[in-house]
Coordinates of C-alpha atoms in Angstrom, one line a residue:
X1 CA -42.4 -130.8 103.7
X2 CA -38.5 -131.2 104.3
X3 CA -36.2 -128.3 105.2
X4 CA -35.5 -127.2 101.7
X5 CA -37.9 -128.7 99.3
X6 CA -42.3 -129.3 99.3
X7 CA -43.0 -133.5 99.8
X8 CA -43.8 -134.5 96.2
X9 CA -47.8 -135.8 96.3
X10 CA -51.3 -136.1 94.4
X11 CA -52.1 -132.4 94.5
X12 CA -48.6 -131.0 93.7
X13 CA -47.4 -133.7 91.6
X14 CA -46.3 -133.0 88.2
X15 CA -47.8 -135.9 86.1
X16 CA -46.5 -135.2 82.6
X17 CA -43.1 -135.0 81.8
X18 CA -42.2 -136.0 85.2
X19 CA -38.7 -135.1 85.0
X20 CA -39.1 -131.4 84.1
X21 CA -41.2 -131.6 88.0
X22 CA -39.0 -129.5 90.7
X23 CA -39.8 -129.3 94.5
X24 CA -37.1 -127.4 96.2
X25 CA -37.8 -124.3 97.6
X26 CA -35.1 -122.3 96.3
X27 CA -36.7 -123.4 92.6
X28 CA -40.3 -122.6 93.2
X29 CA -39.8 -119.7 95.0
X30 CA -37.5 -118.0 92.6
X31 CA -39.7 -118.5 89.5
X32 CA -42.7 -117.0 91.8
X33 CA -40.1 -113.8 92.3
X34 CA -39.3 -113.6 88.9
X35 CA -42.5 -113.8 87.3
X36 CA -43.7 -110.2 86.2
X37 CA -47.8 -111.1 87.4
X38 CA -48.9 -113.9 89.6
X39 CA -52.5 -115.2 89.1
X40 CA -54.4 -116.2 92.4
X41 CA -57.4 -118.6 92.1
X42 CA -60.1 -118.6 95.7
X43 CA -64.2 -119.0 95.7
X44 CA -65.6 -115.7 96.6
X45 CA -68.3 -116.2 99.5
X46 CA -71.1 -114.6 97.0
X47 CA -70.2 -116.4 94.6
X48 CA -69.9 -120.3 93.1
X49 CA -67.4 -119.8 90.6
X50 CA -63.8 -119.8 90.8
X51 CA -62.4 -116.2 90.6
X52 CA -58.7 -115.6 89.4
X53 CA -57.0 -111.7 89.5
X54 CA -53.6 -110.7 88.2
X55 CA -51.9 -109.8 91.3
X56 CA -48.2 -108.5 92.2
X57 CA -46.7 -110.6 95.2
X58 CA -43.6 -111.9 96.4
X59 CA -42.0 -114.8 99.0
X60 CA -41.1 -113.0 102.3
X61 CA -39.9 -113.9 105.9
X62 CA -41.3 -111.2 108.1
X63 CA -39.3 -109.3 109.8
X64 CA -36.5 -110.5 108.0
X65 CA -35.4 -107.9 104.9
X66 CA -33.5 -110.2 103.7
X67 CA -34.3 -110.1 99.8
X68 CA -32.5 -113.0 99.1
X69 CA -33.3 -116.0 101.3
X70 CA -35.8 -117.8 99.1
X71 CA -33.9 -121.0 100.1
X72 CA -35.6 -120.5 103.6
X73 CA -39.0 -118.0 103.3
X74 CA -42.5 -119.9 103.2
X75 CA -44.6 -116.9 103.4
X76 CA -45.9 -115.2 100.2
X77 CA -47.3 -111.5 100.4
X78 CA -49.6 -110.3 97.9
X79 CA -50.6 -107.1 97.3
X80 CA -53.9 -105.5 96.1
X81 CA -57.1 -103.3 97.4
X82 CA -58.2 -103.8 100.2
X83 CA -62.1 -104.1 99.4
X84 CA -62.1 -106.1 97.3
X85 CA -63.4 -109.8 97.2
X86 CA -60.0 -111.4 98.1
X87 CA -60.0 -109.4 100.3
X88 CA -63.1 -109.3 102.1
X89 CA -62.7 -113.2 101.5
X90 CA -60.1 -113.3 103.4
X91 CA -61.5 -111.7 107.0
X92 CA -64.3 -114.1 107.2
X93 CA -61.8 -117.3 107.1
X94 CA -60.1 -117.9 110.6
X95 CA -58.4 -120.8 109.1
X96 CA -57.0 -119.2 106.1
X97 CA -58.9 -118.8 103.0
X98 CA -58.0 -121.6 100.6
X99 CA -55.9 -120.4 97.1
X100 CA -53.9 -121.6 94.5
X101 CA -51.3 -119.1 93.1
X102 CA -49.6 -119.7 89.7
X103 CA -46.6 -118.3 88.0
X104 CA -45.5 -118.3 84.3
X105 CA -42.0 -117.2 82.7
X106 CA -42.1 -117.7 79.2
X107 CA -38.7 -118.1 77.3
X108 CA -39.3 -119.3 74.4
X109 CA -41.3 -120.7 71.9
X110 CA -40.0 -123.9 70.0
X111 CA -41.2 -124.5 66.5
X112 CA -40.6 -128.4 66.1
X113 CA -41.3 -130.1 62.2
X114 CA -44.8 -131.3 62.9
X115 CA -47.5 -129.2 64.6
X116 CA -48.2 -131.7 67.2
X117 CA -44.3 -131.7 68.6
X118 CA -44.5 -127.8 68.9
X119 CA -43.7 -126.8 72.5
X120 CA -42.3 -123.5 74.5
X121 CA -39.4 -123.3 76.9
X122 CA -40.5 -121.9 80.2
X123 CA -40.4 -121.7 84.1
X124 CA -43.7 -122.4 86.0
X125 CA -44.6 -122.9 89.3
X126 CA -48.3 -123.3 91.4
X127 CA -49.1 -122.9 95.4
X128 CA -51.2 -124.3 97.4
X129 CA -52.1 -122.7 100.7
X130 CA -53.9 -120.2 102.8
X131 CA -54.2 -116.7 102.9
X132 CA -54.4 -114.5 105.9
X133 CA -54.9 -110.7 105.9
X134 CA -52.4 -109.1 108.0
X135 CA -53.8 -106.8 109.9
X136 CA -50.4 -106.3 112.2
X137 CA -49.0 -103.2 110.8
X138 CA -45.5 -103.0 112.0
X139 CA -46.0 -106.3 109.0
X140 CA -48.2 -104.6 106.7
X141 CA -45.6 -101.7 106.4
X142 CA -42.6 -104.6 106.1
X143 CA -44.5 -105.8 103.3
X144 CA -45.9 -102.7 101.3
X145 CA -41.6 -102.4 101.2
X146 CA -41.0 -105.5 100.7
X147 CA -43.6 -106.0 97.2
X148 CA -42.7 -103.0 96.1
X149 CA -39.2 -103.6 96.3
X150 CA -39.8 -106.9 94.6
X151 CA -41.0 -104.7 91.6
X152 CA -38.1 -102.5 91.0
X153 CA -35.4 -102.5 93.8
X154 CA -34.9 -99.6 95.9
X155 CA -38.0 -98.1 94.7
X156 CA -39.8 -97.5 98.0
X157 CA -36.8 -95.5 99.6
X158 CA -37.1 -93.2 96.4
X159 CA -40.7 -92.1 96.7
X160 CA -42.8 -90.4 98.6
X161 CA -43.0 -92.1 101.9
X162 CA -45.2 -92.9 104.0
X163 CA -48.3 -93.0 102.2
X164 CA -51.0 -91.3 103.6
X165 CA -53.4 -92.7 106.0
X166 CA -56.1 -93.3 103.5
X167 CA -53.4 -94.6 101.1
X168 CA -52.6 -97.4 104.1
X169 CA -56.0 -98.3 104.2
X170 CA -56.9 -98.9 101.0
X171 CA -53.9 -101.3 101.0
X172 CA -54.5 -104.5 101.3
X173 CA -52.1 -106.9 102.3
X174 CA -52.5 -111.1 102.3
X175 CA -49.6 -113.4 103.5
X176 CA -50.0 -116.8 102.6
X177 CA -48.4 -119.9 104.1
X178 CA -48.0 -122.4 101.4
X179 CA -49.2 -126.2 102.2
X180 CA -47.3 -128.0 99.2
X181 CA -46.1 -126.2 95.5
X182 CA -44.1 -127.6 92.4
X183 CA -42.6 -126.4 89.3
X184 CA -42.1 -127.6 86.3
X185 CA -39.3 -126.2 83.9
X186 CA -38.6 -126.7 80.1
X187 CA -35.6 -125.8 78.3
X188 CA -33.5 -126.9 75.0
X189 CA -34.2 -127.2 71.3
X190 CA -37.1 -129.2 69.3
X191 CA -37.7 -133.0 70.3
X192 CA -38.8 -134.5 67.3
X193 CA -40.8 -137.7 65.5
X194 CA -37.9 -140.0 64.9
X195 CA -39.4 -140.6 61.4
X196 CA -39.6 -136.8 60.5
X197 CA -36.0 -137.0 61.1
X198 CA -35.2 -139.3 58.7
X199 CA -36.7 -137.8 56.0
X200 CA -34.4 -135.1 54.4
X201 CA -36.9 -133.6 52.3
X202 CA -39.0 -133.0 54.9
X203 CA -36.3 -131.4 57.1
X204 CA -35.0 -129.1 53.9
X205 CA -38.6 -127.9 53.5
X206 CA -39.5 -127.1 57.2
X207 CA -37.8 -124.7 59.3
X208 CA -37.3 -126.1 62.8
X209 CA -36.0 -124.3 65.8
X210 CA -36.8 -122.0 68.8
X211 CA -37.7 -118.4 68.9
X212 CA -36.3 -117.3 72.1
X213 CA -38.2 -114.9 74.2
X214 CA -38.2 -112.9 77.1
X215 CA -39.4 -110.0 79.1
X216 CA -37.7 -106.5 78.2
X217 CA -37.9 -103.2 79.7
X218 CA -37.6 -100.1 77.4
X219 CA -36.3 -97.2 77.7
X220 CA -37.7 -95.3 80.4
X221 CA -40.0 -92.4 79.8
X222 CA -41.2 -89.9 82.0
X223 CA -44.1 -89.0 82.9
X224 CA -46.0 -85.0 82.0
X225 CA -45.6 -84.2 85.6
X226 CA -41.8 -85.6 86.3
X227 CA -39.8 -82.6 87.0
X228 CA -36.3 -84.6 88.2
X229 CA -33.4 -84.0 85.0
X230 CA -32.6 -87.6 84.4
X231 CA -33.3 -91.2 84.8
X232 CA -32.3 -92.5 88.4
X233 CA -29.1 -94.9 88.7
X234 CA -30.8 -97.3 90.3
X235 CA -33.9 -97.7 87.6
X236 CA -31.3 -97.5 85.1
X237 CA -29.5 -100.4 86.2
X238 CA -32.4 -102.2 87.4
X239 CA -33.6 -101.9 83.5
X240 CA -30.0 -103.2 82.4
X241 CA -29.4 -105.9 84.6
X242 CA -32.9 -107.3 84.2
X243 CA -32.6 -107.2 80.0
X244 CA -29.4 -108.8 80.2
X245 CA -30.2 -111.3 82.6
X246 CA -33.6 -112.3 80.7
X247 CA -32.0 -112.6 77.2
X248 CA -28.7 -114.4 78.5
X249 CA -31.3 -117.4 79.9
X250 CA -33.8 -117.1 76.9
X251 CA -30.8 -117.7 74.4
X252 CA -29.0 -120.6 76.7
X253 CA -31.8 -122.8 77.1
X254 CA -33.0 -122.3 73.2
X255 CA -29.5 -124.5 72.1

């Protein structure tokens, strides 16, 4: 692993479409930041099979709260109850429990002339590494902020804070320091069968093109016990910037 990107090799290599294969940090890390749920793969101790949970997490650099140094962080925080198997996992492995941790944007979904040249535009990226439960809690606060944060921005410093004792507990929180990662990163319009192309009638009677997609947030509603008068600035523009931001990159990479 260099200073700024994971050394390309068997297990992170992207075999297929080679060229759409990125290593840097700032790449991988970003799409892992970006992606609404991450999905964490580990063998439970009671168990033989694989197990894979939805989980929210984010790349961090304790003590640093510096939300934007993805260029530099290595650490990835995830965030989830404290009993449960991960979790429990996790304690009995002094050498760092073994996981895999993929990430999917999807932006789009391209509708070529022939079924078998269909294909989506999207940003993915999968870790390897191990996972630790922190148990240090000036680091366990740090990163209850820092995921939640990750989430909606400035949303810890406008709740109710700290959470109780039994709240803390029943927090789990798992840093994991990544061995090796890729991603892999598809954008444009259709790529199709040179003879489809030549064949006009084919290309009058089929409708080819992308359908661009991305993640939107709606207008927020509040809940039967909210009692403030409006929605807060900053989850108003969180909601604006994020649409925008999404739709401006599904549309760009569709052409």
């Amino acid at each position: 692993m260099s200073n700024s990107q994971y050394e390309k090799t068997t297990k992170n290599g992207v075999v297929r479409y080679r060229g759409r294969g990125k290593y840097d940090f700032e790449t991988v890390h970003s799409i892992i930041d970006e992606a609404p749920i991450l999905h964490v793969s580990f063998t439970p101790l009671d168990d033989d099979f694989p197990a894979i949970l939805p989980m929210f997490g984010c790349m961090g650099l304790f003590p640093s709260d510096d939300t934007n140094s993805v260029g530099r962080t290595s650490s990835l925080y995830l965030h989830g109850y404290a009993a449960s198997r991960m979790f429990r996992t996790s304690r009995g492995e002094d050498a760092g429990l073994k996981i895999t941790v993929a990430a999917t944007i999807l932006d789009g979904i391209v509708l070529a002339l022939t079924p078998n040249h269909h294909s989506a535009n999207y940003r993915s990226a999968v870790v390897f590494g191990h996972a630790y439960l922190v148990t240090d809690e000036a680091e366990r606060w740090w990163a209850m902020k820092h995921v939640t944060n990750s989430i909606v921005p400035e949303r810890w410093e406008n709740t109710r804070i700290p959470p109780t004792d039994a709240e803390a507990k029943a927090t789990g929180i798992i840093r994991v320091e990544i061995e090796t990662g890729s991603a892999k990163i598809r954008t444009g319009t259709t790529g199709e069968d040179r003879n489809d192309l030549k064949d006009e009638g084919l290309r009058k009677r089929v409708w080819a093109g992308v359908l661009p997609m991305w993640t939107r947030y709606g207008q927020p509603t509040p809940a039967p016990t909210n009692m403030t008068d409006k929605t807060p600035e900053y989850i108003s523009r969180f909601v604006d910037d994020s649409n925008k931001q999404q739709e401006d990159y599904a549309m760009k990479v569709a052409l």
